[in-house]
């Protein structure tokens, strides 16, 4: 698996020591994941299998229902859903089919192996963008980054999406560097499968690519040719899902109908809903009087829930947000960006390491990435090549894609590796400059014959 799509050719050219260091990093990571499974058990699963009160347990129940009667469900096991994309349910269903109703340990082991594959893809991407040294450093940074270990013990979309997105990311770099159609098509395939786990990527990654195209001065016809190919591939991959939704719900639903709730929650600054009392807005009465929605079904019908909450968002925008535009502009830009990145995505106290220390690790990774990006800008025009800015554009547009909604660190984990890439570039350059300075100092001290 680790040598798919020319990845093996890239590493064949490396020295024995690079391969050994990379292998050691992967082995350490898998060992840490295994230790986490033993030490923490099922702490990474937050929901109850009695009450089905969290995403993780609902995903597994969805897999059971899919195998039992062929229906894709989520909140209500008796009702078809478009609340989530089907990717994680299908993967879990495969594990249930092979290992039984609760394949939790097997799935966690699978995710640990996928996590190692993600590290390998980070190495390949770092080598493509910068150098072997930077690639190894980035791999090490992410191998020891606490959330990279934590996510393998969950039953969430993170690991599968992370892996597919890294495959998309790597082949997109190839496509941008070579302008070869085959890499755009391969990238489009992985983008399509990524969307089956996380819909926002369908806009975020193409926007990042568009900005690189502009910097690299792609011709309009080149953009049209490559863009059309990728769009076509993604549509083909999503077509069974789109057709299923059209047949069951009698409307065109390309992704999901679930944006209402996170959009409404996102209208509250710092998610403080205590202000609802002072605002005194009777959302249900307004919706009943103005809009043709059966509000009485709210809470029991996913489609109605989404429609009602979308209208609640609109009403609050008209009655509250418009009256305080500067305050809410700050919240929807700076405030939510801080919410996305202020903490690592961790819902357990990993290995009993204090939360403060893990927060510092996260903060240092972000800072090193920002410093690396700044360094890229000030060390010469060739380093401002559009492809090297691709990770930064990915971070920018991933963040932007979530700003209209409820924002928190879980959504940003899959692009934290971009900070690691820039941080590794900074650290690698720092080591290089230090070594070069030391050599110059030795030569000045002892002469050139030393």
Short mmCIF file of C-alpha atoms in Angstrom, two decimals:
data_model
loop_
_atom_site.label_atom_id
_atom_site.label_comp_id
_atom_site.label_asym_id
_atom_site.label_seq_id
_atom_site.Cartn_x
_atom_site.Cartn_y
_atom_site.Cartn_z
CA UNK A 1 0.00 0.00 0.00
CA UNK A 2 2.81 2.43 0.88
CA UNK A 3 4.28 2.24 -2.61
CA UNK A 4 1.12 3.06 -4.58
CA UNK A 5 1.29 5.41 -7.53
CA UNK A 6 5.07 5.94 -7.85
CA UNK A 7 5.66 6.45 -4.12
CA UNK A 8 7.97 3.46 -4.22
CA UNK A 9 10.03 5.03 -7.01
CA UNK A 10 10.52 8.16 -4.91
CA UNK A 11 11.95 6.32 -1.93
CA UNK A 12 14.09 3.94 -4.01
CA UNK A 13 16.45 6.83 -4.69
CA UNK A 14 17.02 7.51 -1.00
CA UNK A 15 20.03 6.38 1.00
CA UNK A 16 19.88 3.38 3.30
CA UNK A 17 19.95 5.64 6.36
CA UNK A 18 16.96 7.67 5.20
CA UNK A 19 14.97 4.46 4.73
CA UNK A 20 16.04 3.19 8.15
CA UNK A 21 15.08 6.44 9.90
CA UNK A 22 11.73 6.51 8.10
CA UNK A 23 11.04 2.88 9.03
CA UNK A 24 11.98 3.56 12.67
CA UNK A 25 9.57 6.52 12.77
CA UNK A 26 6.74 4.40 11.37
CA UNK A 27 7.46 1.58 13.83
CA UNK A 28 7.57 4.00 16.77
CA UNK A 29 4.25 5.48 15.67
CA UNK A 30 2.55 2.07 15.40
CA UNK A 31 3.99 1.11 18.81
CA UNK A 32 2.61 4.32 20.33
CA UNK A 33 -0.80 3.56 18.83
CA UNK A 34 -0.72 0.02 20.24
CA UNK A 35 0.30 1.34 23.65
CA UNK A 36 -2.57 3.82 23.46
CA UNK A 37 -5.05 1.02 22.73
CA UNK A 38 -3.83 -0.95 25.75
CA UNK A 39 -3.45 2.01 28.09
CA UNK A 40 -6.71 3.80 27.24
CA UNK A 41 -8.94 0.96 26.04
CA UNK A 42 -12.06 2.42 24.45
CA UNK A 43 -11.77 5.91 25.95
CA UNK A 44 -11.65 7.28 22.41
CA UNK A 45 -15.25 6.14 21.90
CA UNK A 46 -17.37 8.81 23.57
CA UNK A 47 -20.86 7.54 22.84
CA UNK A 48 -22.97 4.92 24.58
CA UNK A 49 -24.09 1.76 22.80
CA UNK A 50 -27.23 1.88 24.94
CA UNK A 51 -28.27 5.45 24.11
CA UNK A 52 -26.45 6.01 20.79
CA UNK A 53 -25.73 9.57 21.81
CA UNK A 54 -22.62 10.46 19.80
CA UNK A 55 -21.33 10.34 16.23
CA UNK A 56 -19.06 7.33 16.78
CA UNK A 57 -21.71 4.90 18.04
CA UNK A 58 -24.22 6.17 15.49
CA UNK A 59 -21.73 5.39 12.71
CA UNK A 60 -21.41 1.80 13.93
CA UNK A 61 -25.19 1.42 14.26
CA UNK A 62 -25.49 2.80 10.74
CA UNK A 63 -23.15 0.03 9.57
CA UNK A 64 -25.30 -2.61 11.29
CA UNK A 65 -28.44 -1.30 9.59
CA UNK A 66 -26.74 -1.15 6.20
CA UNK A 67 -25.79 -4.83 6.47
CA UNK A 68 -29.13 -5.94 7.91
CA UNK A 69 -31.53 -4.35 5.43
CA UNK A 70 -29.47 -2.38 2.92
CA UNK A 71 -30.68 1.00 4.18
CA UNK A 72 -28.33 3.85 4.94
CA UNK A 73 -29.48 5.48 8.19
CA UNK A 74 -28.03 7.63 10.94
CA UNK A 75 -30.07 9.28 13.70
CA UNK A 76 -33.08 6.99 13.28
CA UNK A 77 -32.27 3.38 12.28
CA UNK A 78 -35.69 3.19 10.63
CA UNK A 79 -35.31 6.23 8.38
CA UNK A 80 -33.08 6.78 5.34
CA UNK A 81 -30.65 9.63 5.83
CA UNK A 82 -28.83 12.38 3.97
CA UNK A 83 -27.49 13.81 7.23
CA UNK A 84 -24.01 12.32 6.71
CA UNK A 85 -21.93 11.07 3.80
CA UNK A 86 -21.75 7.27 3.50
CA UNK A 87 -17.97 6.72 3.57
CA UNK A 88 -17.38 5.80 7.21
CA UNK A 89 -20.53 3.67 7.37
CA UNK A 90 -19.43 1.58 4.38
CA UNK A 91 -15.94 1.04 5.84
CA UNK A 92 -17.34 0.05 9.24
CA UNK A 93 -19.88 -2.24 7.56
CA UNK A 94 -17.00 -4.11 5.90
CA UNK A 95 -15.43 -4.69 9.32
CA UNK A 96 -18.74 -5.77 10.85
CA UNK A 97 -19.25 -8.24 7.98
CA UNK A 98 -15.84 -9.82 8.57
CA UNK A 99 -15.30 -9.52 12.34
CA UNK A 100 -18.78 -9.37 13.86
CA UNK A 101 -20.98 -6.73 15.44
CA UNK A 102 -18.29 -4.95 17.47
CA UNK A 103 -15.07 -4.93 15.41
CA UNK A 104 -13.65 -2.11 17.51
CA UNK A 105 -10.13 -3.44 18.12
CA UNK A 106 -9.73 -4.61 14.52
CA UNK A 107 -10.85 -1.20 13.25
CA UNK A 108 -8.43 0.58 15.56
CA UNK A 109 -5.54 -1.59 14.33
CA UNK A 110 -6.58 -0.81 10.75
CA UNK A 111 -6.56 2.90 11.58
CA UNK A 112 -3.09 2.64 13.14
CA UNK A 113 -1.81 1.13 9.89
CA UNK A 114 -3.58 3.86 7.91
CA UNK A 115 -1.99 6.41 10.24
CA UNK A 116 1.44 4.98 9.39
CA UNK A 117 0.54 5.21 5.70
CA UNK A 118 -0.38 8.86 6.29
CA UNK A 119 3.08 9.48 7.73
CA UNK A 120 4.60 7.91 4.64
CA UNK A 121 2.52 10.19 2.41
CA UNK A 122 3.69 13.18 4.46
CA UNK A 123 7.28 12.08 3.82
CA UNK A 124 6.64 11.83 0.07
CA UNK A 125 4.91 15.22 0.02
CA UNK A 126 7.68 16.88 2.03
CA UNK A 127 10.32 15.50 -0.33
CA UNK A 128 8.38 16.75 -3.36
CA UNK A 129 7.96 20.22 -1.89
CA UNK A 130 11.24 20.76 -0.06
CA UNK A 131 13.91 18.12 0.64
CA UNK A 132 14.51 14.69 2.14
CA UNK A 133 15.66 16.26 5.41
CA UNK A 134 12.52 18.38 5.71
CA UNK A 135 10.40 15.36 4.78
CA UNK A 136 11.87 13.26 7.59
CA UNK A 137 11.43 16.06 10.11
CA UNK A 138 7.78 16.57 9.08
CA UNK A 139 7.17 12.83 9.40
CA UNK A 140 8.70 12.85 12.88
CA UNK A 141 6.68 15.89 13.96
CA UNK A 142 3.41 14.22 12.96
CA UNK A 143 4.42 10.79 14.33
CA UNK A 144 4.74 12.28 17.82
CA UNK A 145 1.87 14.76 17.50
CA UNK A 146 -0.62 13.56 20.10
CA UNK A 147 -3.81 13.79 17.98
CA UNK A 148 -2.15 11.63 15.28
CA UNK A 149 -2.09 8.84 17.85
CA UNK A 150 -5.42 9.66 19.47
CA UNK A 151 -7.53 9.53 16.30
CA UNK A 152 -6.62 5.88 15.66
CA UNK A 153 -8.62 4.91 18.75
CA UNK A 154 -11.85 6.58 17.60
CA UNK A 155 -14.74 5.45 15.40
CA UNK A 156 -14.88 8.70 13.46
CA UNK A 157 -14.22 9.86 9.89
CA UNK A 158 -10.83 11.39 10.72
CA UNK A 159 -8.36 8.62 9.85
CA UNK A 160 -9.98 7.47 6.60
CA UNK A 161 -10.44 11.04 5.41
CA UNK A 162 -6.90 11.99 6.48
CA UNK A 163 -5.45 9.13 4.44
CA UNK A 164 -7.54 9.87 1.34
CA UNK A 165 -6.84 13.58 1.59
CA UNK A 166 -3.08 12.98 1.82
CA UNK A 167 -3.26 10.82 -1.30
CA UNK A 168 -5.16 13.65 -3.00
CA UNK A 169 -2.63 16.19 -1.71
CA UNK A 170 0.41 14.24 -2.92
CA UNK A 171 -0.94 13.59 -6.41
CA UNK A 172 -2.13 17.18 -6.68
CA UNK A 173 1.46 18.29 -6.04
CA UNK A 174 2.57 15.97 -8.86
CA UNK A 175 -0.13 17.40 -11.11
CA UNK A 176 0.80 21.00 -10.36
CA UNK A 177 4.51 20.36 -10.90
CA UNK A 178 4.20 18.34 -14.12
CA UNK A 179 0.93 19.53 -15.74
CA UNK A 180 0.24 15.89 -16.60
CA UNK A 181 -3.38 14.85 -16.97
CA UNK A 182 -2.90 11.45 -15.32
CA UNK A 183 -1.99 13.07 -12.00
CA UNK A 184 -5.04 15.33 -12.14
CA UNK A 185 -7.22 12.29 -12.76
CA UNK A 186 -5.62 10.30 -9.94
CA UNK A 187 -5.99 13.32 -7.66
CA UNK A 188 -9.62 13.64 -8.76
CA UNK A 189 -10.28 9.99 -7.88
CA UNK A 190 -8.96 10.45 -4.35
CA UNK A 191 -10.76 13.79 -4.03
CA UNK A 192 -14.03 12.06 -4.93
CA UNK A 193 -13.50 9.38 -2.29
CA UNK A 194 -12.47 12.06 0.24
CA UNK A 195 -15.80 13.82 -0.31
CA UNK A 196 -17.60 10.62 0.72
CA UNK A 197 -16.18 11.26 4.20
CA UNK A 198 -15.94 15.07 4.44
CA UNK A 199 -17.95 17.20 1.95
CA UNK A 200 -16.19 20.58 2.53
CA UNK A 201 -13.06 19.27 0.81
CA UNK A 202 -14.90 19.41 -2.52
CA UNK A 203 -14.55 23.21 -2.51
CA UNK A 204 -11.55 23.78 -0.24
CA UNK A 205 -8.96 21.81 -2.22
CA UNK A 206 -9.99 23.06 -5.70
CA UNK A 207 -9.81 26.65 -4.42
CA UNK A 208 -6.26 25.99 -3.18
CA UNK A 209 -5.38 24.56 -6.60
CA UNK A 210 -6.93 27.57 -8.36
CA UNK A 211 -4.68 29.97 -6.47
CA UNK A 212 -1.60 27.91 -7.35
CA UNK A 213 -2.70 27.95 -11.00
CA UNK A 214 -2.94 31.74 -10.87
CA UNK A 215 0.52 32.10 -9.30
CA UNK A 216 2.03 29.67 -11.83
CA UNK A 217 0.26 31.56 -14.62
CA UNK A 218 -1.65 28.62 -16.03
CA UNK A 219 -3.48 29.50 -19.23
CA UNK A 220 -7.27 29.61 -19.05
CA UNK A 221 -7.62 26.63 -21.39
CA UNK A 222 -5.25 24.61 -19.21
CA UNK A 223 -7.34 25.41 -16.16
CA UNK A 224 -10.49 24.46 -18.03
CA UNK A 225 -9.01 21.20 -19.31
CA UNK A 226 -7.63 19.98 -15.99
CA UNK A 227 -10.54 21.34 -13.95
CA UNK A 228 -13.13 19.66 -16.18
CA UNK A 229 -11.32 16.34 -15.91
CA UNK A 230 -11.27 16.48 -12.10
CA UNK A 231 -14.91 17.58 -11.88
CA UNK A 232 -15.92 14.75 -14.20
CA UNK A 233 -14.08 12.15 -12.11
CA UNK A 234 -15.58 13.44 -8.85
CA UNK A 235 -19.10 13.41 -10.33
CA UNK A 236 -18.67 9.81 -11.49
CA UNK A 237 -17.59 8.74 -7.99
CA UNK A 238 -20.46 10.64 -6.33
CA UNK A 239 -23.09 9.59 -8.89
CA UNK A 240 -24.36 6.49 -7.00
CA UNK A 241 -24.89 8.66 -3.93
CA UNK A 242 -26.61 11.42 -5.93
CA UNK A 243 -28.88 8.92 -7.72
CA UNK A 244 -29.78 7.21 -4.44
CA UNK A 245 -30.77 10.58 -2.92
CA UNK A 246 -32.84 11.54 -5.97
CA UNK A 247 -34.73 8.24 -5.87
CA UNK A 248 -35.41 8.30 -2.12
CA UNK A 249 -35.96 12.01 -1.52
CA UNK A 250 -37.19 13.17 -4.95
CA UNK A 251 -34.68 16.02 -5.14
CA UNK A 252 -31.12 16.77 -6.16
CA UNK A 253 -28.89 16.33 -3.11
CA UNK A 254 -25.24 16.12 -4.23
CA UNK A 255 -23.79 15.96 -0.71
CA UNK A 256 -25.83 16.19 2.51
CA UNK A 257 -28.66 18.11 4.13
CA UNK A 258 -27.18 18.80 7.53
CA UNK A 259 -25.77 22.32 7.48
CA UNK A 260 -28.66 23.92 9.38
CA UNK A 261 -27.67 22.87 12.90
CA UNK A 262 -23.94 23.76 12.73
CA UNK A 263 -24.82 27.03 10.96
CA UNK A 264 -27.29 28.01 13.70
CA UNK A 265 -24.90 27.04 16.51
CA UNK A 266 -22.21 29.04 14.74
CA UNK A 267 -24.24 32.26 15.00
CA UNK A 268 -23.60 32.44 18.76
CA UNK A 269 -20.34 34.12 19.77
CA UNK A 270 -18.20 31.60 21.65
CA UNK A 271 -21.23 29.30 21.34
CA UNK A 272 -22.85 31.03 24.30
CA UNK A 273 -26.57 30.40 23.88
CA UNK A 274 -27.54 32.05 27.14
CA UNK A 275 -28.21 35.21 25.09
CA UNK A 276 -31.30 33.56 23.60
CA UNK A 277 -33.32 34.59 26.65
CA UNK A 278 -32.56 38.27 26.22
CA UNK A 279 -33.04 38.13 22.44
CA UNK A 280 -36.52 36.65 22.95
CA UNK A 281 -36.97 35.36 19.38
CA UNK A 282 -39.75 32.81 18.88
CA UNK A 283 -38.20 31.00 15.92
CA UNK A 284 -40.91 28.38 15.60
CA UNK A 285 -43.74 30.90 15.52
CA UNK A 286 -41.98 32.96 12.85
CA UNK A 287 -41.29 29.89 10.71
CA UNK A 288 -44.88 28.67 11.06
CA UNK A 289 -46.27 32.01 9.93
CA UNK A 290 -43.83 32.79 7.12
CA UNK A 291 -42.56 29.54 5.64
CA UNK A 292 -44.16 26.32 4.42
CA UNK A 293 -42.34 23.94 6.76
CA UNK A 294 -44.07 21.40 9.00
CA UNK A 295 -42.48 22.59 12.25
CA UNK A 296 -44.37 19.93 14.20
CA UNK A 297 -42.01 17.33 12.72
CA UNK A 298 -39.00 19.14 14.13
CA UNK A 299 -36.90 16.69 16.14
CA UNK A 300 -38.26 13.61 14.41
CA UNK A 301 -37.44 14.23 10.73
CA UNK A 302 -33.87 14.99 9.60
CA UNK A 303 -34.95 16.92 6.50
CA UNK A 304 -37.35 19.08 8.52
CA UNK A 305 -34.70 19.58 11.21
CA UNK A 306 -32.27 20.92 8.64
CA UNK A 307 -34.88 23.18 7.02
CA UNK A 308 -36.01 24.61 10.36
CA UNK A 309 -32.47 25.22 11.62
CA UNK A 310 -31.49 26.84 8.32
CA UNK A 311 -34.41 29.24 8.74
CA UNK A 312 -33.44 29.85 12.37
CA UNK A 313 -29.99 30.85 11.12
CA UNK A 314 -31.54 33.27 8.61
CA UNK A 315 -33.86 34.78 11.23
CA UNK A 316 -31.04 35.30 13.72
CA UNK A 317 -28.92 36.86 10.99
CA UNK A 318 -31.69 39.35 10.19
CA UNK A 319 -32.64 40.19 13.78
CA UNK A 320 -29.31 40.04 15.61
CA UNK A 321 -26.22 39.83 13.42
CA UNK A 322 -27.15 42.65 11.03
CA UNK A 323 -27.51 45.00 14.00
CA UNK A 324 -23.93 44.36 15.22
CA UNK A 325 -21.98 43.81 11.97
CA UNK A 326 -18.46 44.59 13.24
CA UNK A 327 -18.82 42.37 16.29
CA UNK A 328 -20.07 39.43 14.25
CA UNK A 329 -17.63 40.01 11.39
CA UNK A 330 -14.83 39.57 13.93
CA UNK A 331 -16.51 36.43 15.29
CA UNK A 332 -17.01 34.88 11.84
CA UNK A 333 -13.39 35.49 10.82
CA UNK A 334 -10.89 35.87 13.67
CA UNK A 335 -13.03 34.33 16.41
CA UNK A 336 -13.89 31.12 14.59
CA UNK A 337 -10.37 30.74 13.21
CA UNK A 338 -9.13 30.79 16.80
CA UNK A 339 -11.77 28.18 17.70
CA UNK A 340 -10.49 25.96 14.89
CA UNK A 341 -6.85 26.05 15.95
CA UNK A 342 -6.61 27.03 19.62
CA UNK A 343 -6.40 23.45 20.91
CA UNK A 344 -5.33 20.05 19.58
CA UNK A 345 -8.07 17.58 18.69
CA UNK A 346 -7.86 15.43 21.82
CA UNK A 347 -10.73 14.04 23.87
CA UNK A 348 -8.58 11.91 26.19
CA UNK A 349 -5.64 12.76 28.45
CA UNK A 350 -3.15 10.83 26.32
CA UNK A 351 -0.74 8.68 28.38
CA UNK A 352 -1.60 10.88 31.39
CA UNK A 353 0.44 13.70 29.88
CA UNK A 354 -0.95 17.00 31.13
CA UNK A 355 -3.30 18.93 28.88
CA UNK A 356 -1.00 21.96 29.22
CA UNK A 357 1.96 20.05 27.77
CA UNK A 358 -0.08 18.68 24.87
CA UNK A 359 -1.43 22.16 24.18
CA UNK A 360 2.16 23.47 24.12
CA UNK A 361 3.12 20.76 21.62
CA UNK A 362 0.21 21.83 19.40
CA UNK A 363 1.08 25.53 19.76
CA UNK A 364 4.77 24.95 18.94
CA UNK A 365 3.82 22.99 15.82
CA UNK A 366 1.59 25.81 14.61
CA UNK A 367 4.21 28.47 15.36
CA UNK A 368 6.99 26.53 13.64
CA UNK A 369 4.76 26.16 10.59
CA UNK A 370 4.00 29.88 10.46
CA UNK A 371 7.70 30.73 10.88
CA UNK A 372 8.56 28.26 8.10
CA UNK A 373 6.05 29.88 5.77
CA UNK A 374 7.47 33.33 6.52
CA UNK A 375 10.98 31.98 5.92
CA UNK A 376 9.81 30.65 2.57
CA UNK A 377 8.81 34.17 1.55
CA UNK A 378 12.04 35.86 2.62
CA UNK A 379 14.62 33.38 1.28
CA UNK A 380 14.27 34.00 -2.43
CA UNK A 381 11.78 34.19 -5.26
CA UNK A 382 12.17 30.52 -6.22
CA UNK A 383 10.84 29.53 -2.78
CA UNK A 384 7.64 31.45 -3.44
CA UNK A 385 6.78 29.01 -6.20
CA UNK A 386 3.04 28.40 -6.19
CA UNK A 387 3.36 24.69 -5.48
CA UNK A 388 5.27 25.35 -2.26
CA UNK A 389 2.41 27.60 -1.19
CA UNK A 390 -0.14 24.85 -1.87
CA UNK A 391 -0.17 23.62 1.78
CA UNK A 392 -0.79 27.19 2.98
CA UNK A 393 -3.71 27.57 0.58
CA UNK A 394 -5.11 24.24 1.82
CA UNK A 395 -5.05 25.54 5.40
CA UNK A 396 -6.60 28.84 4.33
CA UNK A 397 -9.50 27.35 2.41
CA UNK A 398 -10.17 24.50 4.84
CA UNK A 399 -10.53 27.10 7.54
CA UNK A 400 -12.73 29.34 5.37
CA UNK A 401 -14.98 26.43 4.40
CA UNK A 402 -15.94 25.90 8.05
CA UNK A 403 -16.28 29.54 9.14
CA UNK A 404 -20.04 29.77 8.41
CA UNK A 405 -20.62 26.87 10.80
CA UNK A 406 -19.74 25.57 14.24
CA UNK A 407 -15.93 25.53 14.38
CA UNK A 408 -13.70 23.41 16.59
CA UNK A 409 -10.33 21.62 16.33
CA UNK A 410 -11.67 18.29 15.07
CA UNK A 411 -12.36 19.79 11.65
CA UNK A 412 -8.82 21.13 11.27
CA UNK A 413 -6.86 18.03 12.26
CA UNK A 414 -6.53 16.71 8.67
CA UNK A 415 -4.59 19.80 7.56
CA UNK A 416 -2.30 20.18 10.60
CA UNK A 417 0.35 18.27 8.65
CA UNK A 418 0.68 21.39 6.45
CA UNK A 419 2.05 23.23 9.48
CA UNK A 420 4.42 20.30 10.05
CA UNK A 421 5.71 20.61 6.47
CA UNK A 422 6.52 24.29 6.86
CA UNK A 423 7.84 23.73 10.38
CA UNK A 424 10.13 21.01 9.04
CA UNK A 425 11.34 23.35 6.30
CA UNK A 426 12.22 25.92 8.99
CA UNK A 427 13.97 23.37 11.24
CA UNK A 428 15.87 21.81 8.34
CA UNK A 429 17.07 25.22 7.15
CA UNK A 430 18.07 26.16 10.70
CA UNK A 431 20.15 23.01 11.11
CA UNK A 432 21.73 23.55 7.68
CA UNK A 433 22.69 27.15 8.48
CA UNK A 434 24.06 26.18 11.90
CA UNK A 435 26.21 23.38 10.44
CA UNK A 436 27.47 25.67 7.66
CA UNK A 437 28.31 28.40 10.16
CA UNK A 438 30.17 25.91 12.35
CA UNK A 439 32.18 24.68 9.35
CA UNK A 440 33.09 28.25 8.40
CA UNK A 441 34.14 28.92 11.98
CA UNK A 442 36.38 25.85 12.05
CA UNK A 443 37.99 26.85 8.74
CA UNK A 444 38.67 30.38 10.01
CA UNK A 445 40.14 28.98 13.22
CA UNK A 446 42.36 26.21 11.82
CA UNK A 447 42.77 27.14 8.17
CA UNK A 448 41.49 25.48 5.01
CA UNK A 449 43.75 22.45 5.37
CA UNK A 450 41.90 21.15 8.41
#
